[in-house]
CSV table of C-alpha atoms in Angstrom, one decimal:
chain,number,residue,atom,x,y,z
A,1,MET,CA,10.3,4.0,-10.5
A,2,ALA,CA,9.3,2.4,-13.8
A,3,LYS,CA,9.2,4.8,-16.8
A,4,LYS,CA,5.6,5.8,-17.9
A,5,ASN,CA,4.5,4.4,-21.1
A,6,ASN,CA,3.6,7.4,-23.3
A,7,ILE,CA,1.6,5.6,-25.9
A,8,LYS,CA,-2.1,5.9,-25.6
A,9,PRO,CA,-3.6,2.4,-25.0
A,10,GLN,CA,-6.8,3.2,-26.9
A,11,GLN,CA,-4.8,3.6,-30.2
A,12,SER,CA,-4.0,0.4,-32.0
A,13,PRO,CA,-0.4,-0.6,-32.9
A,14,GLU,CA,-1.2,-0.5,-36.5
A,15,ASN,CA,-2.7,3.1,-36.3
A,16,TYR,CA,0.2,4.2,-34.2
A,17,ILE,CA,2.6,3.1,-36.8
A,18,ARG,CA,0.6,4.6,-39.6
A,19,GLN,CA,0.2,8.0,-37.9
A,20,LYS,CA,3.1,8.5,-35.7
A,21,ALA,CA,6.1,6.0,-36.5
A,22,ARG,CA,7.9,8.6,-38.7
A,23,ASN,CA,8.1,11.0,-35.7
A,24,LEU,CA,10.2,8.4,-33.7
A,25,PRO,CA,13.9,8.6,-34.1
A,26,ILE,CA,15.7,5.6,-35.8
A,27,TYR,CA,17.3,3.4,-33.2
A,28,GLU,CA,19.1,1.2,-35.7
A,29,CYS,CA,18.9,-0.8,-39.0
A,30,ARG,CA,20.0,-4.3,-39.6
A,31,ILE,CA,20.3,-6.5,-42.6
A,32,ASN,CA,21.5,-10.0,-43.5
A,33,LYS,CA,25.2,-10.1,-44.4
A,34,SER,CA,24.6,-12.1,-47.5
A,35,TRP,CA,21.9,-9.7,-49.1
A,36,LEU,CA,24.1,-8.6,-52.1
A,37,ASN,CA,25.0,-12.2,-53.2
A,38,ASN,CA,21.7,-14.1,-52.8
A,39,LYS,CA,19.3,-11.2,-53.7
A,40,PHE,CA,17.2,-11.8,-50.6
A,41,SER,CA,17.3,-9.1,-47.9
A,42,GLN,CA,16.0,-9.5,-44.4
A,43,ILE,CA,15.8,-5.9,-43.2
A,44,ILE,CA,15.1,-4.6,-39.7
A,45,VAL,CA,14.2,-1.1,-38.9
A,46,ALA,CA,13.9,-0.2,-35.2
A,47,ARG,CA,12.6,3.2,-33.8
A,48,GLN,CA,12.6,4.2,-30.2
A,49,HIS,CA,9.8,5.6,-28.1
A,50,ALA,CA,10.2,8.1,-25.3
A,51,ASN,CA,9.7,5.4,-22.8
A,52,GLY,CA,13.1,3.7,-24.2
A,53,ASN,CA,11.1,0.9,-25.8
A,54,LEU,CA,11.2,0.0,-29.5
A,55,THR,CA,8.8,-0.6,-32.4
A,56,VAL,CA,10.5,-2.9,-34.9
A,57,CYS,CA,9.4,-3.5,-38.4
A,58,PHE,CA,10.7,-6.5,-40.6
A,59,TYR,CA,10.9,-6.7,-44.3
A,60,LEU,CA,11.8,-9.8,-46.5
A,61,VAL,CA,12.8,-8.3,-49.6
A,62,ASP,CA,13.4,-10.0,-53.0
A,63,LEU,CA,15.6,-8.1,-55.2
A,64,GLY,CA,15.4,-10.5,-57.9
A,65,CYS,CA,11.9,-9.8,-59.1
A,66,LEU,CA,9.1,-9.9,-56.3
A,67,GLY,CA,9.9,-7.0,-54.1
A,68,VAL,CA,8.6,-7.1,-50.5
A,69,LYS,CA,7.4,-10.6,-50.2
A,70,ASP,CA,6.6,-10.5,-46.5
A,71,SER,CA,6.6,-7.9,-43.5
A,72,GLY,CA,5.6,-7.6,-39.9
A,73,PHE,CA,6.3,-5.7,-36.8
A,74,ARG,CA,6.6,-5.8,-33.0
A,75,PHE,CA,5.2,-2.8,-31.2
A,76,ASN,CA,6.6,-1.0,-28.2
A,77,ILE,CA,8.9,-3.9,-27.0
A,78,ASP,CA,11.7,-3.6,-24.5
A,79,LYS,CA,15.4,-4.0,-25.5
A,80,VAL,CA,15.7,-7.5,-24.1
A,81,GLU,CA,12.9,-8.6,-26.3
A,82,TYR,CA,14.4,-7.0,-29.2
A,83,GLU,CA,17.7,-8.7,-28.7
A,84,GLU,CA,16.0,-12.0,-28.6
A,85,LEU,CA,14.4,-11.2,-31.9
A,86,LEU,CA,17.8,-10.4,-33.3
A,87,GLN,CA,19.1,-13.8,-32.1
A,88,ARG,CA,16.4,-15.6,-34.0
A,89,PHE,CA,17.2,-13.6,-37.1
A,90,GLU,CA,20.9,-14.6,-36.7
A,91,ASP,CA,19.9,-18.2,-36.6
A,92,ASN,CA,19.7,-18.2,-40.4
A,93,ASP,CA,22.2,-15.6,-41.5
A,94,LYS,CA,24.5,-13.2,-39.9
A,95,ILE,CA,22.9,-9.8,-39.6
A,96,ILE,CA,24.9,-6.4,-39.6
A,97,SER,CA,24.1,-2.9,-38.8
A,98,VAL,CA,23.7,-0.4,-41.5
A,99,GLU,CA,22.7,3.2,-42.1
A,100,TYR,CA,18.9,3.8,-42.7
A,101,ALA,CA,19.6,5.2,-46.1
A,102,LEU,CA,20.7,1.8,-47.4
A,103,ALA,CA,17.9,-0.1,-46.0
A,104,HIS,CA,15.4,2.4,-47.5
A,105,ASN,CA,17.0,2.2,-50.9
A,106,ILE,CA,17.1,-1.5,-51.0
A,107,ILE,CA,13.4,-1.7,-50.1
A,108,TYR,CA,12.2,1.0,-52.5
A,109,ALA,CA,14.4,-0.2,-55.4
A,110,ALA,CA,13.0,-3.8,-55.0
A,111,LEU,CA,9.4,-2.3,-54.9
A,112,ALA,CA,9.9,-0.2,-58.1
A,113,TYR,CA,11.5,-3.1,-59.9
A,114,ALA,CA,8.6,-5.6,-58.8
A,115,GLU,CA,6.1,-3.0,-59.8
A,116,GLU,CA,7.6,-2.8,-63.3
A,117,LEU,CA,7.2,-6.6,-63.6
A,118,GLY,CA,3.7,-6.6,-62.4
A,119,PHE,CA,4.2,-7.8,-58.7
A,120,LYS,CA,2.6,-6.0,-55.8
A,121,PRO,CA,4.0,-6.0,-52.3
A,122,CYS,CA,2.6,-7.9,-49.4
A,123,LYS,CA,-0.5,-6.5,-47.7
A,124,GLU,CA,1.3,-6.0,-44.4
A,125,PHE,CA,3.6,-3.6,-46.1
A,126,THR,CA,1.0,-1.8,-48.0
A,127,GLN,CA,-1.3,-1.4,-45.0
A,128,THR,CA,1.2,-0.8,-42.1
A,129,THR,CA,4.9,-1.4,-42.4
A,130,ARG,CA,5.6,1.0,-45.1
A,131,PHE,CA,4.7,3.9,-42.7
A,132,MET,CA,7.7,2.9,-40.5
A,133,LEU,CA,10.0,4.1,-43.3
A,134,GLU,CA,10.5,7.7,-44.4
A,135,GLU,CA,8.7,8.9,-47.3
A,136,ASP,CA,10.6,8.1,-50.6
A,137,THR,CA,11.7,11.7,-51.4
A,138,ASP,CA,14.9,13.5,-52.5
A,139,GLU,CA,15.6,14.0,-49.0
A,140,ILE,CA,16.8,10.5,-48.6
A,141,GLU,CA,20.4,9.9,-50.0
A,142,LEU,CA,20.1,8.0,-53.3
A,143,ILE,CA,22.1,4.7,-53.4
A,144,GLU,CA,22.1,2.7,-56.6
A,145,ILE,CA,20.9,-0.8,-55.9
A,146,GLU,CA,21.1,-3.6,-58.4
A,147,CYS,CA,17.8,-5.5,-59.0
A,148,GLY,CA,17.6,-8.8,-61.0
A,149,LYS,CA,20.8,-10.3,-62.0
A,150,ASP,CA,23.1,-9.6,-65.0
A,151,GLY,CA,20.3,-7.2,-66.3
A,152,LYS,CA,17.6,-9.8,-66.2
A,153,PRO,CA,14.8,-10.6,-63.5
A,154,LEU,CA,15.8,-13.7,-61.3
A,155,TYR,CA,13.2,-15.7,-59.7
A,156,VAL,CA,14.5,-18.1,-57.0
A,157,ASN,CA,12.0,-20.6,-55.5
A,158,SER,CA,13.7,-21.8,-52.3
A,159,GLY,CA,10.9,-24.3,-51.8
A,160,PHE,CA,8.1,-22.0,-50.4
A,161,ASP,CA,6.2,-21.6,-53.5
A,162,ASN,CA,4.1,-24.5,-54.7
A,163,GLU,CA,4.0,-25.7,-58.2
A,164,THR,CA,0.9,-23.4,-58.9
A,165,ARG,CA,2.4,-20.3,-57.4
A,166,GLU,CA,5.7,-20.9,-59.2
A,167,ARG,CA,3.9,-21.2,-62.5
A,168,GLN,CA,1.8,-17.9,-61.8
A,169,ILE,CA,5.2,-16.1,-61.2
A,170,ILE,CA,6.8,-17.4,-64.3
A,171,ASN,CA,3.8,-16.7,-66.3
A,172,GLN,CA,3.8,-13.1,-65.2
A,173,LEU,CA,7.6,-12.8,-66.0
A,174,GLU,CA,6.9,-14.0,-69.5
A,175,LYS,CA,4.2,-11.6,-69.8
A,176,ALA,CA,6.3,-8.6,-68.6
A,177,VAL,CA,9.7,-9.4,-70.3
A,178,GLY,CA,9.3,-12.4,-72.7
A,179,LYS,CA,10.3,-16.0,-72.5
A,180,GLY,CA,14.0,-16.4,-72.3
A,181,ASN,CA,14.5,-12.9,-70.8
A,182,PHE,CA,14.7,-14.0,-67.2
A,183,ASP,CA,16.3,-16.5,-65.1
A,184,PHE,CA,14.8,-18.9,-62.5
A,185,ILE,CA,16.2,-21.2,-59.9
A,186,VAL,CA,14.1,-23.8,-58.1
A,187,GLY,CA,15.6,-25.1,-54.8
A,188,MET,CA,15.2,-28.5,-53.5
A,189,GLU,CA,13.6,-28.6,-50.1
A,190,GLU,CA,13.1,-31.7,-48.0
A,191,GLU,CA,9.5,-32.2,-49.2
A,192,ASP,CA,10.5,-32.1,-52.8
A,193,LYS,CA,13.4,-34.7,-52.6
A,194,TYR,CA,11.2,-37.7,-53.8
A,195,GLU,CA,10.0,-35.8,-57.0
A,196,ASP,CA,12.4,-37.9,-59.3
A,197,GLU,CA,11.2,-41.1,-57.8
A,198,TYR,CA,7.8,-40.8,-59.2
A,199,ASP,CA,8.9,-40.5,-63.0
A,200,GLY,CA,7.4,-43.4,-64.9
A,201,VAL,CA,5.9,-45.0,-61.8
A,202,ALA,CA,2.2,-46.2,-62.3
A,203,LEU,CA,-0.5,-44.5,-60.3
A,204,ASP,CA,-1.6,-47.9,-58.6
A,205,ILE,CA,1.9,-48.4,-57.3
A,206,LEU,CA,2.0,-44.9,-56.0
A,207,ARG,CA,-1.4,-45.6,-54.4
A,208,ASP,CA,-0.2,-48.7,-52.6
A,209,GLU,CA,2.8,-46.9,-51.2
A,210,PHE,CA,0.7,-43.9,-50.1
A,211,LEU,CA,-1.7,-46.2,-48.2
A,212,ASP,CA,1.0,-48.3,-46.6
A,213,LEU,CA,2.8,-45.2,-45.2
A,214,VAL,CA,-0.5,-43.7,-44.0
A,215,GLU,CA,-1.3,-46.8,-42.1
A,216,THR,CA,2.1,-46.9,-40.6
A,217,ASP,CA,2.2,-43.4,-39.6
A,218,PHE,CA,-1.2,-42.7,-38.3
A,219,LYS,CA,-1.8,-46.1,-36.6
A,220,ASN,CA,1.6,-45.9,-34.7
A,221,GLY,CA,0.7,-42.2,-33.8
A,222,ASN,CA,4.0,-40.8,-35.3
A,223,GLN,CA,5.0,-38.7,-38.2
A,224,GLU,CA,7.9,-40.6,-39.4
A,225,ASN,CA,7.0,-40.5,-43.1
A,226,HIS,CA,5.1,-37.1,-43.1
A,227,ASP,CA,7.2,-35.6,-45.9
A,228,LYS,CA,6.9,-38.7,-48.1
A,229,ILE,CA,3.1,-38.9,-47.5
A,230,ASN,CA,2.6,-35.3,-48.4
A,231,SER,CA,4.8,-35.6,-51.5
A,232,LEU,CA,2.9,-38.8,-52.6
A,233,CYS,CA,-0.5,-37.1,-52.0
A,234,GLU,CA,0.4,-34.1,-54.1
A,235,GLU,CA,1.8,-36.3,-56.9
A,236,ILE,CA,-1.4,-38.5,-56.9
A,237,CYS,CA,-3.7,-35.5,-56.9
A,238,LEU,CA,-1.7,-33.9,-59.7
A,239,ARG,CA,-2.4,-37.0,-61.8
A,240,MET,CA,-5.9,-37.4,-60.9
A,241,CYS,CA,-7.4,-33.9,-60.7
A,242,ASP,CA,-8.6,-31.9,-63.6
A,243,ASP,CA,-6.8,-28.6,-64.0
A,244,ASN,CA,-9.4,-26.9,-66.0
A,245,LEU,CA,-12.0,-27.7,-63.2
A,246,ILE,CA,-9.6,-26.5,-60.5
A,247,ASP,CA,-9.0,-23.2,-62.4
A,248,LYS,CA,-12.8,-22.8,-62.6
A,249,TYR,CA,-13.3,-23.2,-58.9
A,250,ILE,CA,-10.6,-20.7,-58.1
A,251,ASN,CA,-12.0,-18.2,-60.5
A,252,GLU,CA,-15.4,-18.4,-58.7
A,253,TRP,CA,-13.5,-17.3,-55.4
A,254,LYS,CA,-11.6,-14.5,-57.0
A,255,ASP,CA,-13.3,-11.9,-54.8
A,256,GLU,CA,-11.7,-13.5,-51.9
A,257,ILE,CA,-8.1,-13.5,-53.4
A,258,ASP,CA,-8.2,-9.7,-53.4
A,259,ILE,CA,-10.2,-9.0,-50.4
A,260,GLU,CA,-8.9,-6.1,-48.1
A,261,TYR,CA,-9.0,-6.8,-44.4
A,262,GLU,CA,-7.6,-5.0,-41.4
A,263,ASP,CA,-4.1,-6.3,-40.5
A,264,LYS,CA,-5.2,-6.9,-36.8
A,265,GLN,CA,-7.0,-9.5,-35.1
A,266,ILE,CA,-9.3,-7.6,-32.7
A,267,ASN,CA,-11.0,-4.1,-32.6
A,268,ALA,CA,-13.9,-2.7,-30.7
A,269,LYS,CA,-16.5,-3.6,-33.3
A,270,PHE,CA,-15.2,-7.1,-33.7
A,271,LEU,CA,-15.6,-7.5,-29.7
A,272,GLY,CA,-19.1,-6.4,-30.0
A,273,LEU,CA,-18.2,-3.1,-28.2
A,274,LYS,CA,-19.1,0.6,-29.0
A,275,ALA,CA,-16.8,2.0,-31.6
A,276,GLY,CA,-13.8,3.6,-30.0
A,277,THR,CA,-14.0,1.7,-26.8
A,278,PRO,CA,-10.4,1.2,-25.6
A,279,ILE,CA,-9.1,-2.3,-25.7
A,280,SER,CA,-6.9,-3.1,-22.6
A,281,LYS,CA,-3.9,-5.3,-22.7
A,282,SER,CA,-5.8,-7.7,-20.4
A,283,THR,CA,-8.4,-8.2,-23.1
A,284,GLU,CA,-5.8,-8.7,-25.9
A,285,LYS,CA,-4.1,-11.4,-23.7
A,286,LEU,CA,-7.3,-13.2,-23.0
A,287,PHE,CA,-8.1,-13.2,-26.6
A,288,ASP,CA,-4.9,-14.8,-27.5
A,289,ASN,CA,-5.0,-17.2,-24.7
A,290,ILE,CA,-8.5,-18.5,-25.4
A,291,PHE,CA,-7.7,-19.5,-29.0
A,292,GLU,CA,-4.5,-21.0,-28.1
A,293,LYS,CA,-6.0,-23.1,-25.2
A,294,LEU,CA,-8.9,-24.1,-27.4
A,295,LYS,CA,-6.4,-26.4,-29.3
A,296,SER,CA,-5.8,-28.8,-26.3
A,297,TYR,CA,-6.8,-27.1,-23.1
A,298,GLU,CA,-10.5,-26.8,-23.4
A,299,ASN,CA,-11.2,-26.1,-19.6
A,300,LYS,CA,-8.5,-23.5,-19.4
A,301,ALA,CA,-10.1,-21.8,-22.5
A,302,ILE,CA,-13.5,-21.8,-20.7
A,303,LYS,CA,-12.0,-20.1,-17.6
A,304,ASP,CA,-10.5,-17.4,-19.7
A,305,TRP,CA,-13.7,-17.1,-21.8
A,306,LYS,CA,-15.5,-16.5,-18.6
A,307,LYS,CA,-12.8,-13.8,-17.4
A,308,LEU,CA,-13.2,-12.1,-20.7
A,309,GLU,CA,-17.1,-11.9,-20.4
A,310,LYS,CA,-16.6,-10.5,-16.9
A,311,GLU,CA,-14.2,-7.9,-18.2
A,312,ILE,CA,-16.0,-6.7,-21.3
A,313,GLY,CA,-19.5,-7.9,-20.6
A,314,LYS,CA,-21.9,-10.3,-22.7
A,315,THR,CA,-21.3,-9.2,-26.2
A,316,ALA,CA,-21.7,-10.8,-29.7
A,317,PHE,CA,-18.2,-11.8,-29.6
A,318,THR,CA,-18.3,-13.6,-26.1
A,319,SER,CA,-21.4,-15.3,-27.3
A,320,PHE,CA,-19.6,-16.5,-30.4
A,321,LEU,CA,-16.8,-17.9,-28.1
A,322,GLU,CA,-19.4,-19.8,-26.2
A,323,LEU,CA,-20.7,-21.2,-29.6
A,324,ILE,CA,-17.1,-22.3,-30.4
A,325,ILE,CA,-16.8,-24.1,-27.1
A,326,LEU,CA,-20.2,-25.7,-27.4
A,327,ARG,CA,-19.5,-26.9,-30.9
A,328,LYS,CA,-16.5,-28.7,-29.8
A,329,GLY,CA,-18.5,-31.1,-27.7
A,330,ILE,CA,-21.6,-33.2,-28.7
A,331,THR,CA,-24.4,-31.4,-27.2
A,332,LYS,CA,-28.0,-30.2,-28.1
A,333,ASN,CA,-27.1,-26.9,-26.4
A,334,TYR,CA,-25.2,-25.8,-29.5
A,335,THR,CA,-28.1,-25.5,-31.9
A,336,GLN,CA,-30.4,-24.0,-29.2
A,337,LYS,CA,-27.7,-21.3,-28.3
A,338,LEU,CA,-27.0,-20.6,-32.1
A,339,ASN,CA,-30.7,-20.0,-32.8
A,340,GLU,CA,-30.9,-17.8,-29.7
A,341,TYR,CA,-27.8,-15.7,-30.5
A,342,SER,CA,-28.6,-15.5,-34.2
A,343,LEU,CA,-31.8,-13.6,-33.4
A,344,GLN,CA,-30.0,-11.5,-30.6
A,345,TYR,CA,-27.0,-10.5,-32.7
A,346,SER,CA,-28.5,-10.9,-36.3
A,347,ASP,CA,-25.9,-8.5,-37.8
A,348,TYR,CA,-22.8,-9.9,-36.2
A,349,GLY,CA,-20.7,-11.6,-39.1
A,350,LEU,CA,-19.2,-14.6,-37.1
A,351,ILE,CA,-22.5,-15.7,-35.7
A,352,LYS,CA,-24.1,-15.2,-39.1
A,353,LEU,CA,-21.4,-17.4,-40.4
A,354,PHE,CA,-22.0,-20.2,-37.9
A,355,LYS,CA,-25.8,-20.0,-38.7
A,356,TYR,CA,-25.1,-20.3,-42.4
A,357,VAL,CA,-22.9,-23.3,-42.0
A,358,ASN,CA,-25.4,-25.0,-39.7
A,359,LEU,CA,-28.2,-24.8,-42.2
A,360,GLN,CA,-25.9,-26.1,-45.0
A,361,GLU,CA,-24.8,-29.0,-42.7
A,362,GLN,CA,-28.3,-30.1,-42.3
A,363,LYS,CA,-28.7,-30.9,-46.1
A,364,GLU,CA,-28.7,-34.6,-46.6
A,365,ASP,CA,-27.6,-34.2,-50.2
A,366,VAL,CA,-24.0,-32.8,-50.2
A,367,ALA,CA,-24.4,-31.6,-53.8
A,368,GLU,CA,-27.0,-29.1,-52.5
A,369,ILE,CA,-24.5,-27.6,-50.1
A,370,ILE,CA,-23.8,-24.0,-51.2
A,371,LEU,CA,-20.4,-22.5,-50.1
A,372,PRO,CA,-20.6,-19.0,-48.4
A,373,LYS,CA,-19.4,-15.8,-50.1
A,374,VAL,CA,-18.0,-13.1,-48.0
A,375,SER,CA,-20.6,-10.8,-49.1
A,376,ASP,CA,-23.2,-13.4,-47.6
A,377,ILE,CA,-21.6,-12.9,-44.0
A,378,PHE,CA,-20.0,-9.5,-43.8
A,379,PRO,CA,-21.1,-5.9,-45.0
A,380,VAL,CA,-19.4,-5.4,-48.4
A,381,ASP,CA,-18.7,-1.7,-47.5
A,382,GLU,CA,-16.7,-2.6,-44.3
A,383,LYS,CA,-13.3,-4.1,-43.8
A,384,ILE,CA,-13.2,-7.2,-41.7
A,385,THR,CA,-10.3,-8.3,-39.4
A,386,ASP,CA,-7.8,-11.0,-40.4
A,387,TYR,CA,-9.4,-13.3,-37.8
A,388,GLU,CA,-12.7,-13.0,-39.2
A,389,PHE,CA,-11.4,-13.6,-42.7
A,390,TYR,CA,-9.5,-16.8,-41.3
A,391,GLN,CA,-12.7,-18.0,-39.6
A,392,PHE,CA,-14.6,-17.4,-42.7
A,393,LEU,CA,-12.2,-19.6,-44.7
A,394,SER,CA,-12.2,-22.3,-42.0
A,395,GLU,CA,-16.0,-22.7,-42.1
A,396,LYS,CA,-16.0,-22.5,-45.9
A,397,ALA,CA,-13.3,-25.2,-46.0
A,398,LEU,CA,-15.4,-27.5,-43.6
A,399,LEU,CA,-18.4,-27.3,-45.8
A,400,LEU,CA,-16.2,-27.7,-49.0
A,401,PHE,CA,-14.7,-30.9,-47.5
A,402,ARG,CA,-18.1,-32.3,-46.7
A,403,LYS,CA,-18.8,-32.3,-50.5
A,404,LYS,CA,-16.0,-34.8,-50.8
A,405,GLU,CA,-14.9,-33.7,-54.2
A,406,LEU,CA,-11.1,-34.1,-54.7
A,407,ASN,CA,-11.0,-31.5,-57.4
A,408,LEU,CA,-12.8,-28.9,-55.2
A,409,THR,CA,-10.4,-29.8,-52.3
A,410,GLU,CA,-7.3,-29.5,-54.5
A,411,ALA,CA,-8.6,-26.2,-55.8
A,412,PHE,CA,-8.9,-24.9,-52.1
A,413,CYS,CA,-5.3,-26.0,-51.3
A,414,THR,CA,-4.2,-24.1,-54.4
A,415,PHE,CA,-6.5,-21.0,-53.6
A,416,LEU,CA,-4.7,-20.7,-50.1
A,417,ASP,CA,-1.3,-20.0,-51.9
A,418,GLU,CA,-3.0,-17.1,-53.8
A,419,ILE,CA,-4.5,-15.2,-51.0
A,420,GLU,CA,-2.9,-12.7,-48.6
A,421,ILE,CA,-3.1,-13.8,-45.0
A,422,SER,CA,-0.8,-14.0,-42.0
A,423,ASP,CA,1.5,-16.9,-41.7
A,424,THR,CA,-0.1,-18.2,-38.6
A,425,PHE,CA,-3.6,-18.4,-40.3
A,426,TYR,CA,-2.1,-19.6,-43.6
A,427,PHE,CA,-0.4,-22.7,-42.0
A,428,ALA,CA,-3.5,-23.5,-39.8
A,429,LEU,CA,-5.7,-23.5,-43.0
A,430,LYS,CA,-3.1,-25.3,-45.1
A,431,GLY,CA,-2.9,-28.0,-42.3
A,432,LEU,CA,-6.6,-28.4,-42.3
A,433,ALA,CA,-6.8,-28.6,-46.2
A,434,SER,CA,-3.8,-31.1,-46.4
A,435,ILE,CA,-5.3,-33.5,-43.8
A,436,SER,CA,-8.6,-33.4,-45.5
A,437,ARG,CA,-7.1,-34.0,-48.9
A,438,LEU,CA,-5.4,-36.9,-47.5
A,439,PHE,CA,-8.6,-38.4,-46.0
A,440,LEU,CA,-10.4,-37.9,-49.3
A,441,LEU,CA,-7.7,-39.8,-51.1
A,442,VAL,CA,-7.9,-42.7,-48.6
A,443,GLU,CA,-11.7,-42.7,-48.9
A,444,HIS,CA,-11.5,-42.7,-52.7
A,445,PHE,CA,-9.2,-45.6,-52.7
A,446,ASN,CA,-11.5,-47.3,-50.3
A,447,ASN,CA,-14.5,-47.0,-52.6
A,448,GLU,CA,-12.4,-48.1,-55.5
A,449,SER,CA,-11.2,-51.3,-53.9
A,450,ASP,CA,-13.9,-51.9,-51.1
A,451,SER,CA,-10.9,-53.0,-49.0
A,452,THR,CA,-11.4,-53.9,-45.2
A,453,GLN,CA,-7.9,-52.6,-44.7
A,454,ASN,CA,-8.8,-49.3,-46.1
A,455,GLU,CA,-12.0,-48.9,-44.0
A,456,THR,CA,-9.7,-49.3,-41.0
A,457,LEU,CA,-7.4,-46.6,-42.5
A,458,LEU,CA,-10.5,-44.3,-42.6
A,459,ASN,CA,-11.0,-44.7,-39.0
A,460,ILE,CA,-7.3,-44.0,-38.3
A,461,VAL,CA,-7.1,-41.0,-40.4
A,462,HIS,CA,-10.4,-39.4,-39.5
A,463,PRO,CA,-11.8,-40.8,-36.2
A,464,ASN,CA,-15.1,-39.8,-35.0
A,465,LYS,CA,-15.6,-36.8,-32.8
A,466,PRO,CA,-14.9,-37.6,-29.2
A,467,LYS,CA,-18.0,-37.4,-27.0
A,468,THR,CA,-17.2,-34.7,-24.6
A,469,LYS,CA,-19.4,-33.4,-21.9
A,470,SER,CA,-20.4,-29.7,-22.6
A,471,PRO,CA,-19.6,-27.4,-19.7
A,472,PHE,CA,-22.7,-25.3,-20.2
């Protein structure tokens, strides 16, 4: 007979970790073997439930200066899945078992050191995964952990921080300890290997190379020169854009940089259900499946949407899903349904968001388009879910790109590196921003030269929306 799961289904994994994780016994702790030498620790803390399953938290710890850079968890998984996770960690570095006290001391030493320098831990740690750790009291054996290197902060950019983020970190270190009182190392990733090629090269030559590569890759339907195109795009924008204007735009969005959201994708309120309504595993799975299948399997997504509506009833959320599916096709039903649901669910943020965007898109003069603020859409005194924040940024981006202003688009690309959001949503938004920036560059050069070749490129890079029949 299978063991009973003793975890109450109506309690979210996040709340369980916050309230009860410390009551679970430590199963084991792991760390990458090279942590002491490279100043980066990948720490795994696993606790065991009464049913034998494990809840596991991960911590990416920078002992050089930044503290806990990233964190996450897997809740109530079996040991087979846990071993698969460990294998993925070992793909990058050998991981070894350690006593909990060492893992604890590494994390809290890095946190304290980063705080002295003015750096905060990632939101996932603050909101959830810190509760997987014991409280930092005298009951935990004290182990001396060296932070920084040779008595000074050390910042290592392995290629994940863009130029703007790198400059912010260095500026903060200069503010905290003064120029020359810290070390920094900038790694060379694949995407940066072309940087030296651009020194002294005229902008028009970079432009011609950029356009030739775009035509080759997009026309042939491959991404052979993807890295070079991105690198050229960044270099050209760096030369063409106005840093002061970019800073001005980002400053206007500062409320969104510090926004606090719930580190989970769904809850009862989000689904349009009565507060406290239990959310079944089936509902969670359908939610995940719908958005995954919407990327390329629209008919399957529609089936799952109908299953979800049958399971939880017609709610503001299932109506929002219907609007997403309608909007992916060219149909008059979308506007009709949007108006209907805007009246029926007037307080539901995501439908308000779609209505706001729809009104802005109807403006013929793009200069009159007003980008939404979070406070325009969601109650200021309530936290939103990370999915709602992602959807808000996606819709804002679509309006922003309609304005066809390169400085504004470049500001959004930079802004994405300053906000706290999950990797999945970050890369989705970054991809959207990058392809839009690329399109704007092609369009800019097309207007500049009035070239038939570049007109063809516009159709290749940004084809018209396919006319698909709506299922509704």
